[in-house]
Short mmCIF file of C-alpha atoms and ligand atoms in Angstrom, two decimals:
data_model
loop_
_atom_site.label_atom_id
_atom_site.label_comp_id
_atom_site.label_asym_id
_atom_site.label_seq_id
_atom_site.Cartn_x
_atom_site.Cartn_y
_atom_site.Cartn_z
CA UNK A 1328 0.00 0.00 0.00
CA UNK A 1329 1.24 3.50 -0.57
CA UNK A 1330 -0.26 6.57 1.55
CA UNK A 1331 0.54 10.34 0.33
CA UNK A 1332 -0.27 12.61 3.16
CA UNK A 1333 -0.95 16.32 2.37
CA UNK A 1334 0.30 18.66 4.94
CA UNK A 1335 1.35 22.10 5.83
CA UNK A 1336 2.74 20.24 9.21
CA UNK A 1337 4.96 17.57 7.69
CA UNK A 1338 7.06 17.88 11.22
CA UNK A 1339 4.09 16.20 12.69
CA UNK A 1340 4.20 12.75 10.87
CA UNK A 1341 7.26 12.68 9.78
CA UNK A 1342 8.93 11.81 13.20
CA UNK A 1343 5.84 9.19 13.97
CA UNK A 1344 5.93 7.18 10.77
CA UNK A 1345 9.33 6.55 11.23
CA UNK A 1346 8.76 4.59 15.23
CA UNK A 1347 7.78 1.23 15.81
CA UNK A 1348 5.44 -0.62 13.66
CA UNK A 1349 4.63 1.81 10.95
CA UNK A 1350 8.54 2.54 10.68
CA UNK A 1351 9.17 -0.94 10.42
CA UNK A 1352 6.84 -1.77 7.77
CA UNK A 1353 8.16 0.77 6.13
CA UNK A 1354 11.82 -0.21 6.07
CA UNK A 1355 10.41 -3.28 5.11
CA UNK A 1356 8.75 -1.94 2.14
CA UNK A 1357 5.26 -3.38 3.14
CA UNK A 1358 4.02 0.37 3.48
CA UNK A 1359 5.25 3.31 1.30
CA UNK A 1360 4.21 6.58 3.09
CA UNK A 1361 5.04 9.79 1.08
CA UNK A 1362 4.42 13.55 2.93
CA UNK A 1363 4.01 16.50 1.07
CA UNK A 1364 4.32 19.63 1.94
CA UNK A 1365 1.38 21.63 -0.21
CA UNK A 1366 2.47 24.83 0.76
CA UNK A 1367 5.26 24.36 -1.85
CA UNK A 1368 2.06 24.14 -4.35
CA UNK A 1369 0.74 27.77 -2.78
CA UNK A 1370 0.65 30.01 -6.62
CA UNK A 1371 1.50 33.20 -4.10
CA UNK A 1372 4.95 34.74 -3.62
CA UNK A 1373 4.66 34.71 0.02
CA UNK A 1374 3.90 30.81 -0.24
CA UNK A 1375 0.38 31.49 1.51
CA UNK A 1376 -2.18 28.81 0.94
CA UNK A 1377 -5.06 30.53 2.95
CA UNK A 1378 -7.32 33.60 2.76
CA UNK A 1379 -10.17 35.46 4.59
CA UNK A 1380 -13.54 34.16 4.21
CA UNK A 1381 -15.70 35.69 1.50
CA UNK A 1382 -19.07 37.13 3.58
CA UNK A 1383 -16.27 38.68 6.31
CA UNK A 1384 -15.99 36.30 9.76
CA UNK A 1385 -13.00 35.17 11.91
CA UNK A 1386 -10.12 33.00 10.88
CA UNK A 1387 -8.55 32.01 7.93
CA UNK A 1388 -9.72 29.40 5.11
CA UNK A 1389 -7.39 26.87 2.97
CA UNK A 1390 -8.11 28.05 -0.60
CA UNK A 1391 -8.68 25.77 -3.33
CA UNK A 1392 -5.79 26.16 -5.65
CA UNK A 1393 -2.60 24.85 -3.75
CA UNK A 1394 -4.19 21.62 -2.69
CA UNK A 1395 -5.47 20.66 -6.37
CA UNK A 1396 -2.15 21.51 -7.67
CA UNK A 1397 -0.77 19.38 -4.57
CA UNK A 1398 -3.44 16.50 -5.33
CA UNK A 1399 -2.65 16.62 -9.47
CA UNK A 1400 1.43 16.27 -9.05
CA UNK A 1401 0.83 13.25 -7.07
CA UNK A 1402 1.53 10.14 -9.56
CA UNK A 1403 -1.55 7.79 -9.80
CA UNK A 1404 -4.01 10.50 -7.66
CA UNK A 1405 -6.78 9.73 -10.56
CA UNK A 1406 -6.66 6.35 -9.17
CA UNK A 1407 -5.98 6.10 -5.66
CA UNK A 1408 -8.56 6.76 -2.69
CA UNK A 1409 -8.81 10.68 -2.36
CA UNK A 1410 -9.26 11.21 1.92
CA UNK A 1411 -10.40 14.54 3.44
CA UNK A 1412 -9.80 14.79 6.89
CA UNK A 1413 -12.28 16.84 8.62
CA UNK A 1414 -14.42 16.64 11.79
CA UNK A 1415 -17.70 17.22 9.49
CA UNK A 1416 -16.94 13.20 8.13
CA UNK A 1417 -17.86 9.95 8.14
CA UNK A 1418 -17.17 9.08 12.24
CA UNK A 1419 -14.04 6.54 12.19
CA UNK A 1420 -14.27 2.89 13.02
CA UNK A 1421 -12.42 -0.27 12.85
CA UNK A 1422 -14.75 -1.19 10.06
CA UNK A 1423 -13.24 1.52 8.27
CA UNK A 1424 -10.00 0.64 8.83
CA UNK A 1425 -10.23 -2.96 7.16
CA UNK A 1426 -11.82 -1.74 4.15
CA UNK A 1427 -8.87 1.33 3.89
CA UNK A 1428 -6.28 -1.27 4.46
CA UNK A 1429 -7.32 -3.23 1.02
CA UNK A 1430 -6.52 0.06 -0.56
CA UNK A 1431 -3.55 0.32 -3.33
CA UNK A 1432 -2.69 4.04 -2.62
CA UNK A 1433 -4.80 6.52 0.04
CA UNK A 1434 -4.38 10.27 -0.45
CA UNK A 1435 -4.79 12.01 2.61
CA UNK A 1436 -5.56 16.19 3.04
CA UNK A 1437 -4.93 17.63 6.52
CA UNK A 1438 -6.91 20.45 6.72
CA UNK A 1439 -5.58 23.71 8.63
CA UNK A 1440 -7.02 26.92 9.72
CA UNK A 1441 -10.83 27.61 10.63
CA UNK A 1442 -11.92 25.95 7.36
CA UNK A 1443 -11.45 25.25 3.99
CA UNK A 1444 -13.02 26.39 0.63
CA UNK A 1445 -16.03 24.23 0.19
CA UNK A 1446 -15.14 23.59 -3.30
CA UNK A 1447 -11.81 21.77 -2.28
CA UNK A 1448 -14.46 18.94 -1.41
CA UNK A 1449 -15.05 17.61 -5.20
CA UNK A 1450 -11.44 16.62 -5.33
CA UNK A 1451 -12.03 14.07 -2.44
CA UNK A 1452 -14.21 10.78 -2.60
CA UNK A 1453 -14.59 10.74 1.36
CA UNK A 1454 -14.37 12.24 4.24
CA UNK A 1455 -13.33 11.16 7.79
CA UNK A 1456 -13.57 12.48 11.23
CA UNK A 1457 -12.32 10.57 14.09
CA UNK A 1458 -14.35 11.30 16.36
CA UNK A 1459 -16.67 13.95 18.08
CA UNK A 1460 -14.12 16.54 19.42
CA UNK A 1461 -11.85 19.48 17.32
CA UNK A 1462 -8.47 19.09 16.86
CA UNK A 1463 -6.07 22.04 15.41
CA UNK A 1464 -5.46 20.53 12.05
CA UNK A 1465 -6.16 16.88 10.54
CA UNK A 1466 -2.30 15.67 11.08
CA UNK A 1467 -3.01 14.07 14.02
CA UNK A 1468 -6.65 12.30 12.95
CA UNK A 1469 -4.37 11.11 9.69
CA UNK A 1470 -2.05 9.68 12.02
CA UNK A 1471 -4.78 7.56 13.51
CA UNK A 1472 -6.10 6.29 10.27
CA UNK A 1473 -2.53 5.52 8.56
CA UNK A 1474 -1.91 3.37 12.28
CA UNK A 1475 -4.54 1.73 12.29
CA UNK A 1476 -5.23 0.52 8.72
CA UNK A 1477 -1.40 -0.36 8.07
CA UNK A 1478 -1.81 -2.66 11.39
CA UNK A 1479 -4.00 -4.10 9.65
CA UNK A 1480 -1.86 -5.27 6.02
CA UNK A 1481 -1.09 -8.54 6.15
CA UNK A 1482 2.59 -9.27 7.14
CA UNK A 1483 2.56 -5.45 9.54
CA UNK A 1484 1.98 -7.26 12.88
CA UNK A 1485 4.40 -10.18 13.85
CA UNK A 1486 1.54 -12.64 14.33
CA UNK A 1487 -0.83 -12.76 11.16
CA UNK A 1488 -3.82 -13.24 13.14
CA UNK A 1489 -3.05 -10.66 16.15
CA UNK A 1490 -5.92 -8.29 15.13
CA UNK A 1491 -8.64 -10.84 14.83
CA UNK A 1492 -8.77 -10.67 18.61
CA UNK A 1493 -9.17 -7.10 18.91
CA UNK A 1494 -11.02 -5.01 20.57
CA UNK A 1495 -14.14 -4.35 18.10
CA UNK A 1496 -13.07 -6.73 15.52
CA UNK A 1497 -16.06 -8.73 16.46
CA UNK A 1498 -17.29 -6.33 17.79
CA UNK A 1499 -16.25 -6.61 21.49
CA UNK A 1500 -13.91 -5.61 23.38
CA UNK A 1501 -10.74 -7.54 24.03
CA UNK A 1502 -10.73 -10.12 27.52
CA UNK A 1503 -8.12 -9.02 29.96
CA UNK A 1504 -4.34 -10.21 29.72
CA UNK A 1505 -2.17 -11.75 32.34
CA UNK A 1506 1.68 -12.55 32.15
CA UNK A 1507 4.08 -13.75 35.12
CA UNK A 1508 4.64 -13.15 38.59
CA UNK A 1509 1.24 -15.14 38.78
CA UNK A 1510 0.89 -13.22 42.02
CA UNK A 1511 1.20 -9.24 42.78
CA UNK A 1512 0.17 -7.53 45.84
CA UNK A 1513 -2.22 -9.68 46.77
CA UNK A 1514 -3.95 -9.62 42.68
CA UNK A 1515 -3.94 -13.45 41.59
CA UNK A 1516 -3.79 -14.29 38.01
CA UNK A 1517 -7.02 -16.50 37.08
CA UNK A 1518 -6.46 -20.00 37.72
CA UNK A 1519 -8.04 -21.30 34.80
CA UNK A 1520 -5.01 -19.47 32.46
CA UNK A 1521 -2.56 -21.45 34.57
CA UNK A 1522 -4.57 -25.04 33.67
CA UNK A 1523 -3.35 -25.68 29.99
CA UNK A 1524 -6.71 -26.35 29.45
CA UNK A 1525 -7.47 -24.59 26.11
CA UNK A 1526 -10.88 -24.67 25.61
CA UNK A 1527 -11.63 -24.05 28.90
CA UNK A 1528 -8.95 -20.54 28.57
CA UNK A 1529 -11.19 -20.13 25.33
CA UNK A 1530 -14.39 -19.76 26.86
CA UNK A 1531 -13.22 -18.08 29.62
CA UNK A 1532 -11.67 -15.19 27.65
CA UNK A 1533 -14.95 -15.45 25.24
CA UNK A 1534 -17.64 -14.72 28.32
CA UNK A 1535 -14.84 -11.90 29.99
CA UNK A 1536 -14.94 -10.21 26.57
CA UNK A 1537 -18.37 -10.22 26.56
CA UNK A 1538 -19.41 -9.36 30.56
CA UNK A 1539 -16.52 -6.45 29.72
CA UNK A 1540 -18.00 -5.31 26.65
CA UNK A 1541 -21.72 -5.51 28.41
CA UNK A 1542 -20.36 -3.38 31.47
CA UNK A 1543 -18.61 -0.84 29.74
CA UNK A 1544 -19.85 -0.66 26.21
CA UNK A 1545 -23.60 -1.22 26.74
CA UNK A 1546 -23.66 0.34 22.90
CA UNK A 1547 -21.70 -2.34 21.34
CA UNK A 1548 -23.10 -5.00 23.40
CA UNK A 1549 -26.69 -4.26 22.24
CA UNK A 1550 -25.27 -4.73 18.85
CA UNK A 1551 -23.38 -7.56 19.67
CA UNK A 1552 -26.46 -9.21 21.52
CA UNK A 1553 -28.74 -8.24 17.92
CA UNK A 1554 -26.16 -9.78 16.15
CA UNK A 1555 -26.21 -12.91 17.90
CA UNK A 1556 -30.35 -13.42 17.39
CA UNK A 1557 -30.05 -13.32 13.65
CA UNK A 1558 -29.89 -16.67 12.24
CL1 6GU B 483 -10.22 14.64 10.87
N1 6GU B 483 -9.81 17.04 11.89
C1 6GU B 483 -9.95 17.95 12.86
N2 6GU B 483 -9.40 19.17 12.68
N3 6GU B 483 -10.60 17.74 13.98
C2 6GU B 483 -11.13 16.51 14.14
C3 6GU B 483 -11.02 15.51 13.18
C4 6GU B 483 -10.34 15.81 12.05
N4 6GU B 483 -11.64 14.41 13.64
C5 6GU B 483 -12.12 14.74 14.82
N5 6GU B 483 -11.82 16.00 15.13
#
């Protein structure tokens, strides 16, 4: 998969792509992740890619012109998956993130400022927001969605089926983890994860995951429990 991410803040992904598992996958060449700086696209001599809004009001708006001229230098943009990052989207799940991860090539646009010029929304086939609060700019809801779709590619995590137990995969959240001393300050691990019995650790984890999901998800366990009624 390749990601292009549109920025005026390329100091804000850079350093995080290049840590842990995204970094890794990159030097691996599972993930190519290109960031572009679209001020260098601004058609102004002062390299400004925002304006004041037309009808007066506070704050500045991205105009239209330095992020199509980004968006058209980028090699295959007719075909890849044009992303606008913007808390008026599409709310962000993990549902999302397995179809994004199929992708060939996302382009993402990190919006800045109060706003941007409406008409900078043709250019884009969707738009994501990741969840109901405002951040400063999109950089760090891109960082989200590039993390948690590239987890997702097959041959990313060390064990190829490490995310089918995740939280919300199924639609629950995950059962609790234990590893050694099997005692601490008076908190006992269960004993049933010290019996070897495997179906018995299976069934265990299965009803935690739900009685956790139930207690503090009641939203996803009503979908869960609708789920579960359908033949
Ligand atoms: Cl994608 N951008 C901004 N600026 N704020 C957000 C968001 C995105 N998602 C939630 N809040």
């Amino acid at each position: 998969m390749k990601i292009t991410v549109l920025t005026l803040f390329p100091d804000m992904i850079t350093p995080v792509i290049g840590q842990s598992i995204i970094g890794r996958a990159r030097y691996e060449n599972k993930i190519q992740i290109d960031v572009i700086d679209y001020r260098a696209y601004s058609l102004n001599k002062h390299q400004k890619v925002d304006d004041a809004p037309y009808g007066g009001g506070a704050g500045m708006v991205l105009q239209v012109e330095p992020v199509v001229r980004a968006l058209r230098a980028i090699e295959g943009h007719e075909k890849a998956l044009k992303i606008l990052m913007t808390p008026q989207g599409e709310p962000y799940s993990q549902p999302r993130a397995q179809a994004l991860s199929k992708a060939d090539h996302l382009i993402i646009l990190c919006g800045h400022y109060e706003g941007f010029d409406e008409r900078i929304r043709a250019y884009f086939d969707t738009e994501i927001s990741i969840g109901d609060y405002v951040l400063t700019g999109g950089e760090v809801a891109a960082l989200v969605l590039i993390d948690s779709t590239i987890r997702l590619i097959p041959g990313v995590l060390n064990k190829d089926a490490s995310h089918e137990e995740d939280s919300f995969s199924d639609g629950l959240l995950e059962y609790p983890h234990y590893t050694r001393p099997p005692t601490f300050e008076g908190q006992s691990v269960p004993e049933v994860l010290l019996s070897g019995h495997h179906q018995a650790i299976a069934s265990y984890r299965r009803a935690e995951s739900i009685k956790r999901t139930r207690k503090r998800r009641p939203d996803l366990y009503e979908s869960y429990v609708k789920r579960q009624k359908k033949p």
